[in-house]
Coordinates of C-alpha atoms in Angstrom, one line a residue:
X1 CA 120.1 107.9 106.4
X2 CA 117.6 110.9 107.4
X3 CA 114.2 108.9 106.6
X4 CA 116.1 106.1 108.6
X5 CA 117.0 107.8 111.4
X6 CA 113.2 109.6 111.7
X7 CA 111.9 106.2 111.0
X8 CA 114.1 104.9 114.1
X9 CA 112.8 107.7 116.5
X10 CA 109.3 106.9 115.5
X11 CA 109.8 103.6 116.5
X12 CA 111.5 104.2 120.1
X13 CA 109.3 106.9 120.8
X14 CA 106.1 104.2 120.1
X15 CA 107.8 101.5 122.0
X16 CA 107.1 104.1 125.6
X17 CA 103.9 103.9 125.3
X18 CA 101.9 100.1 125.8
X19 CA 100.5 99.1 122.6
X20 CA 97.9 96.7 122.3
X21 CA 98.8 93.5 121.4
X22 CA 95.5 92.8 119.4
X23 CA 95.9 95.8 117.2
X24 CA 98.2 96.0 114.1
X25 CA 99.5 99.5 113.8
X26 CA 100.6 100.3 109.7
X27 CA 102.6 103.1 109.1
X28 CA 102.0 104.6 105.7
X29 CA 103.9 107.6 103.8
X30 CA 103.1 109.5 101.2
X31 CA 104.7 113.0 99.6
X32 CA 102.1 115.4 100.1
X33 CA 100.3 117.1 102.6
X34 CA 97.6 115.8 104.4
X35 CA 94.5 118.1 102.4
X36 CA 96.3 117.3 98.9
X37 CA 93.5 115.1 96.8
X38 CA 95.5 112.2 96.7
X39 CA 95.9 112.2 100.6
X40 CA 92.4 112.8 100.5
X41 CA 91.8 109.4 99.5
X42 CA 94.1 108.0 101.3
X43 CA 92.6 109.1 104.4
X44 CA 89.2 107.5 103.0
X45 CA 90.9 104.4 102.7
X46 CA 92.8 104.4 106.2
X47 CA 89.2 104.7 108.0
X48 CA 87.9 102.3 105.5
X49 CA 90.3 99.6 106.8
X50 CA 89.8 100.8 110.0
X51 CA 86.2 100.4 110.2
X52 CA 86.5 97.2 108.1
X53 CA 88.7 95.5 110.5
X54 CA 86.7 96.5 113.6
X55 CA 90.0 98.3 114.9
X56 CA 92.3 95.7 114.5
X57 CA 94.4 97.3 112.1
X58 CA 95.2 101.0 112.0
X59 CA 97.1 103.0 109.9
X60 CA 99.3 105.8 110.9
X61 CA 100.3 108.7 108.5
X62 CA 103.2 110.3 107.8
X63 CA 102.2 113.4 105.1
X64 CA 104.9 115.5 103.9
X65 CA 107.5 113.2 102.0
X66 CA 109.7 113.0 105.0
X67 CA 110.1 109.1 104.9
X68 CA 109.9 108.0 101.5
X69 CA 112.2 109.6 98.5
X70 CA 110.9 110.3 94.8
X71 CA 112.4 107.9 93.0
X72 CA 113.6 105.0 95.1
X73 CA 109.9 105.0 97.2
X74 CA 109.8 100.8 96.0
X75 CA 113.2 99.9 97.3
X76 CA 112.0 101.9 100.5
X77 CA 108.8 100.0 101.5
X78 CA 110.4 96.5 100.3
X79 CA 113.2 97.2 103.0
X80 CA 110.6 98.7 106.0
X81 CA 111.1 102.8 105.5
X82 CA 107.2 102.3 106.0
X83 CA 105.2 99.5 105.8
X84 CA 102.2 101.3 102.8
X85 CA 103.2 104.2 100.7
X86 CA 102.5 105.9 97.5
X87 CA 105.0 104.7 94.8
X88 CA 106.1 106.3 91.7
X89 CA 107.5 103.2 89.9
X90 CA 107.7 105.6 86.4
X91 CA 110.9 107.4 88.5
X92 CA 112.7 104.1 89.5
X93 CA 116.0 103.8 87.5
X94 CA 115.1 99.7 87.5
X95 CA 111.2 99.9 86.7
X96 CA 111.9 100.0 82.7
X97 CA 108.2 98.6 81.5
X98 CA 106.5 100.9 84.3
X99 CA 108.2 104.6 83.0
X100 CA 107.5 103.4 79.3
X101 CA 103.7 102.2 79.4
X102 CA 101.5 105.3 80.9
X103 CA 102.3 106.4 76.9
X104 CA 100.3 103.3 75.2
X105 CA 96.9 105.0 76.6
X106 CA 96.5 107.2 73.4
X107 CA 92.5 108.1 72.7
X108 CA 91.8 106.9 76.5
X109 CA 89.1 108.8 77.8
X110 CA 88.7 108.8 81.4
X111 CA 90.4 107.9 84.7
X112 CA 88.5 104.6 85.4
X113 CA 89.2 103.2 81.8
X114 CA 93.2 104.1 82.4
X115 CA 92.9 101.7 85.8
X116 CA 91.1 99.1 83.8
X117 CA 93.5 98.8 81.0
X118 CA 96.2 99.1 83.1
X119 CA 95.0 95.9 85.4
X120 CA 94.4 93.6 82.1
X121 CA 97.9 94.8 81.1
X122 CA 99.4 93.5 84.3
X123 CA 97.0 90.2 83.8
X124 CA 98.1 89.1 80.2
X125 CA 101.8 90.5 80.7
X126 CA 102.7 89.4 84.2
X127 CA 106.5 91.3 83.4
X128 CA 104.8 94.4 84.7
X129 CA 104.9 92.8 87.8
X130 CA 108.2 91.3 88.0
X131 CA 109.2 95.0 88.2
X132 CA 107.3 95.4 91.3
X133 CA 109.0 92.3 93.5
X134 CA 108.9 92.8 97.2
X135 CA 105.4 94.9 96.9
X136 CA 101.4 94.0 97.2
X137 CA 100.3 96.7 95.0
X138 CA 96.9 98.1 96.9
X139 CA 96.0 100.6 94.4
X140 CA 96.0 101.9 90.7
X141 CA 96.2 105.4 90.1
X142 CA 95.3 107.3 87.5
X143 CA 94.7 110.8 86.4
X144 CA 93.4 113.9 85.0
X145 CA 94.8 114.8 81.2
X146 CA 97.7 117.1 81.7
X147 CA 97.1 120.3 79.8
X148 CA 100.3 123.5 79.9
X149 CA 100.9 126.1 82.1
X150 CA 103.0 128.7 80.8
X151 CA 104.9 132.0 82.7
X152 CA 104.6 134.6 79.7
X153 CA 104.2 132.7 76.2
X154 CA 100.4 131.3 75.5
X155 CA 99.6 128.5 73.5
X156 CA 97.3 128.7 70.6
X157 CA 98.8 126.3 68.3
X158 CA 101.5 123.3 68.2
X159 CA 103.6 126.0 66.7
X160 CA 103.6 128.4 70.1
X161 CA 105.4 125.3 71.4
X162 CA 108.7 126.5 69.8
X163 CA 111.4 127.5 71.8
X164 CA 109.9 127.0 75.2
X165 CA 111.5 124.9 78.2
X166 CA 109.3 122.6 79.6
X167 CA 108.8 120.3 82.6
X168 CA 107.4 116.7 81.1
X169 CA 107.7 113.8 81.8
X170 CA 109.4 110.7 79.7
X171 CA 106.0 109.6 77.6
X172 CA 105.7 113.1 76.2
X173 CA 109.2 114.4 75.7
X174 CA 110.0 112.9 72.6
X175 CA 106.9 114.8 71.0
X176 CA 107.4 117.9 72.6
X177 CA 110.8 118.1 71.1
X178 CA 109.5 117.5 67.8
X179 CA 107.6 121.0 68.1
X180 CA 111.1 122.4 68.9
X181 CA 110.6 122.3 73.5
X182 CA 113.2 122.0 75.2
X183 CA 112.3 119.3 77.8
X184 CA 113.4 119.5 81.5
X185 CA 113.2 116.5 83.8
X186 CA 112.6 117.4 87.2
X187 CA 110.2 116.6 90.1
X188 CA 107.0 118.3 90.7
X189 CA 107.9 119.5 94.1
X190 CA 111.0 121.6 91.7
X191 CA 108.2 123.0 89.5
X192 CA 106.8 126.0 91.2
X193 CA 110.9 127.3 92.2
X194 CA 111.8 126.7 88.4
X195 CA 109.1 129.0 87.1
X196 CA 108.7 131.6 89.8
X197 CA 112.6 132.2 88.6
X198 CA 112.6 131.4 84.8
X199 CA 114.5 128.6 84.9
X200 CA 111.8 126.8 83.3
X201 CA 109.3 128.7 81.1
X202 CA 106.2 126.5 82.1
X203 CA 105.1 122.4 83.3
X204 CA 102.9 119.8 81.6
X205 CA 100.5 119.2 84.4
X206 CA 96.9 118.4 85.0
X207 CA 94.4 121.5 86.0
X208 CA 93.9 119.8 89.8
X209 CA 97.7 120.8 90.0
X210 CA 96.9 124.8 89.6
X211 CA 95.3 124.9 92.9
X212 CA 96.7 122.1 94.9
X213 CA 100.3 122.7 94.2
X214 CA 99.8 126.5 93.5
X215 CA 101.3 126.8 90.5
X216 CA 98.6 129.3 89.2
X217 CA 100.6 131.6 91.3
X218 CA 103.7 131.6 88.8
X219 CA 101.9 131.1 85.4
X220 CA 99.7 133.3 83.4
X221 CA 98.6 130.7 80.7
X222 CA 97.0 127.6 81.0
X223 CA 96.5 125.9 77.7
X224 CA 93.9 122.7 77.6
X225 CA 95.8 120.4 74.9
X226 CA 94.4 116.9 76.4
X227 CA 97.9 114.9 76.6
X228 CA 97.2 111.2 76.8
X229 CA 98.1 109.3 80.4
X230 CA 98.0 106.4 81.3
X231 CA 97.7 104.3 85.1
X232 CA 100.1 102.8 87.1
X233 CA 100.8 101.4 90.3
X234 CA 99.9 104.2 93.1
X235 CA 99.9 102.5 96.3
X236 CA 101.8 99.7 97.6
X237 CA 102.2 97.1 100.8
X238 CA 105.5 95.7 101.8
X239 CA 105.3 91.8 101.1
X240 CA 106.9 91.2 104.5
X241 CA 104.0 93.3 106.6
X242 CA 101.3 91.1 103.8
X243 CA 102.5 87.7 104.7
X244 CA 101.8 88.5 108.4
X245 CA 98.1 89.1 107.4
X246 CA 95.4 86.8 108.4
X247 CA 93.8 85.4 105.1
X248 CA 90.6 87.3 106.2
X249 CA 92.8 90.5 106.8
X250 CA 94.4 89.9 103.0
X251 CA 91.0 89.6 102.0
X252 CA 89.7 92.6 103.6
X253 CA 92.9 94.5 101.5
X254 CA 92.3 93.0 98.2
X255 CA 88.5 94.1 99.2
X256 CA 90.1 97.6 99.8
X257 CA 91.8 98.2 96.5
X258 CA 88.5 99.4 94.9
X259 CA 87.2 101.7 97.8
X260 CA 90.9 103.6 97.5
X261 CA 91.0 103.7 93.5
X262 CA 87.1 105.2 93.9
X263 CA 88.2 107.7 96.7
X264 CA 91.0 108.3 94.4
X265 CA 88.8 109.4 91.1
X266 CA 86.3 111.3 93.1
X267 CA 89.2 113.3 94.6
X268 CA 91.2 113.5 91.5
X269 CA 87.7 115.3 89.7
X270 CA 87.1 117.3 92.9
X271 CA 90.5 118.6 92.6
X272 CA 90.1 119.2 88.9
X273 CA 87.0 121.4 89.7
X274 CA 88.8 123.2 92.3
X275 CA 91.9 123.3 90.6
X276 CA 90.3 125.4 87.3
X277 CA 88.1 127.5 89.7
X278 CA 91.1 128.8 91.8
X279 CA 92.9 129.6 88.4
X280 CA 89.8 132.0 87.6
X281 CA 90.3 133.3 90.8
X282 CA 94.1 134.1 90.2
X283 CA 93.5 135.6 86.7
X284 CA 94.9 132.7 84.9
X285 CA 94.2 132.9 81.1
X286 CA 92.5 129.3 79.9
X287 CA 93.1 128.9 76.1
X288 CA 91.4 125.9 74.6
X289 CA 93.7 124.0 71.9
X290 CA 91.6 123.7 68.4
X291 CA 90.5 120.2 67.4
X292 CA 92.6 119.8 64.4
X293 CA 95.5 120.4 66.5
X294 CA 94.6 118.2 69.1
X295 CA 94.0 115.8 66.7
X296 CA 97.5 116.0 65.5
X297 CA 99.1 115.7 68.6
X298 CA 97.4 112.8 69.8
X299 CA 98.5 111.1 66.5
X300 CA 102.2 112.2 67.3
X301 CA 101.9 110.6 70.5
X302 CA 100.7 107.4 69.1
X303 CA 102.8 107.0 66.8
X304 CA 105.6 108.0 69.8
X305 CA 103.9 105.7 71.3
X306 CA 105.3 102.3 69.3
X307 CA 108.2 103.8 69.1
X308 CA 109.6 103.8 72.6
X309 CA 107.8 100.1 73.1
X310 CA 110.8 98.9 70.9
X311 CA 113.1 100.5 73.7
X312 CA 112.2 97.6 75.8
X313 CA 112.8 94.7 73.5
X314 CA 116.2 95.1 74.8
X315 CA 115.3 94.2 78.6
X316 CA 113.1 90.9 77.1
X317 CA 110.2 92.4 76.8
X318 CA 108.2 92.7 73.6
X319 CA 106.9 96.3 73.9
X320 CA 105.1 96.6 70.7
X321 CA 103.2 93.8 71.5
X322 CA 101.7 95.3 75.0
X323 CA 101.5 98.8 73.4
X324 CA 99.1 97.3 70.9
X325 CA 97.2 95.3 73.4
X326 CA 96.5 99.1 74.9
X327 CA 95.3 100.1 71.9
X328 CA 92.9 97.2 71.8
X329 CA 91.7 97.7 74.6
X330 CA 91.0 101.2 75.0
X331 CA 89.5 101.1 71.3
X332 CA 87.0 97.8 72.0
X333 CA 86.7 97.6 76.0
X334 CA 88.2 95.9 78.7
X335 CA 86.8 92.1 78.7
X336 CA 84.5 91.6 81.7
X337 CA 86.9 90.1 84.8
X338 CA 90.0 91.2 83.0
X339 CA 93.0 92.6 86.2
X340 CA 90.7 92.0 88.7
X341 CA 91.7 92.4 91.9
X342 CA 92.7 88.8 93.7

């Protein structure tokens, strides 16, 4: 009722002014703060668009996560909250395929192969996108490879693993609990309260997140396990603003979804750089994990992996089947045209 009342007074307060009937103003929402990485990129895009459309289309902000909610940002844009956001379909109580498959992208290696396997998943199993009904997705995003950060206990070994309470999300609980973690699900934006008062011992979170969420400032341990991630959809476009496009304005959009995913990488490695520098700065203790133990991990997650695929056979999906697709296709390449963008 808040984001709709806001979204209300936005509306009257645009209506006193005398917009110009040749120009198509979006508005687009997003959690974070306007100099986060991922608004970062965003902002690339909106000129982008802007520049691309000779002014005809504009996009106006709102930073801060005071339109859109955590987990029901899809329901939100389909009904007209905003008309772009970001969207976190792993949170949405209804999206079962998109919280179970970021954990098929074991042995992945970087942030443009996780968008390219991800957009040749959605190709050959078009039930990813049933999931997404009411939405033009506009970007995949991807990530860095989450390491912990820990308050008091560092982490050497699996075994250090024992007995702490973690924030995680879905794709790595299961594993984490097998090393004897107690495994907290709560939203980032909860993290840095949780551990500044003990309520969580430490996060599984990427190194851009030390700096641009702060969290160096409640942890004294950052240990570089490389947990496996995969992409998913990032950004999305109400299907009621698209089908008002021109064909040459959908066009320029679909032309788009490439300049936002490349902003999106070169922020996401800026903010990794930054991200490990400002933990330096804060005295942050960086502990590499050893290879044999990474090595075990990542086959725990694997085989993790399979598992929770069978969890959607339930829901008509066969699971094992994409999950082994991912595997295919992160091990031999993604073919040439495979989830391109149309």
């Amino acid at each position: 009722m808040k984001r709709l009342l806001i979204l209300a007074a936005a509306l009257a307060l645009s209506a006193c002014g005398k917009p110009d009937p040749n120009v198509m103003v979006l508005s687009y929402a997003s959690p974070y703060i306007a100099n986060h990485p991922f608004s970062r990129a965003d902002i690339v895009w909106m000129k982008w668009i802007e520049e691309k459309t000779e002014g005809r289309i504009k996009i106006h902000p709102h930073w801060g996560g005071h339109l859109l909610s955590s987990n029901e940002n899809m329901l939100e844009i389909r009904h007209g909250v905003a008309d772009i956001g970001m969207v976190t379909p792993m949170y949405a109580r209804s999206a079962h395929i998109q919280r179970i498959q970021p954990s098929f992208y074991s042995g992945v290696t970087d942030i443009g192969q996780q968008i390219a396997v991800y957009r040749c998943l959605a190709d050959e199993f078009p039930v990813m996108n049933g999931e997404l009904n009411g939405l033009r997705v506009i970007a995949v995003q991807g990530g860095n490879f989450p390491g912990i950060l820990t308050r008091n206990k560092p982490i050497r070994s699996l075994a250090d693993l024992q007995g702490l309470r973690l924030r995680a999300q879905a794709d790595t609980a299961d594993v984490l609990r097998s090393f004897g973690v107690d495994v907290v699900n709560m939203s980032m934006a909860e993290v840095y309260p949780a551990m500044a008062k003990g309520v969580i011992d430490g996060v599984v979170a990427p190194a851009d997140a030390l700096r641009s969420m702060h969290l160096a400032d409640v942890g004294k341990y950052y240990s570089t396990i490389k947990i496996p991630r995969g992409a998913y959809p990032g950004r999305a476009l109400s299907m009621q603003v698209w089908n008002r496009l021109s064909d040459a304005d959908k066009a320029i959009f679909i032309e788009s979804e490439k300049v936002w995913e490349d902003a999106m990488v070169a922020s996401i490695d800026k903010g990794l750089i930054d991200g490990f520098a400002y933990a330096r700065e804060a005295g942050l203790n960086i502990i590499p994990m050893p290879a044999a133990e990474q090595a075990r991990f990542d086959g725990l997650y694997r085989e993790n992996a399979f598992r929770i695929a069978k969890h959607l056979e339930p829901f008509g999906v066969d699971g094992p089947a994409m999950a082994k697709r991912a595997e295919e296709l992160i091990r031999n390449g993604v073919p040439a045209g495979c989830g391109a963008p149309k």
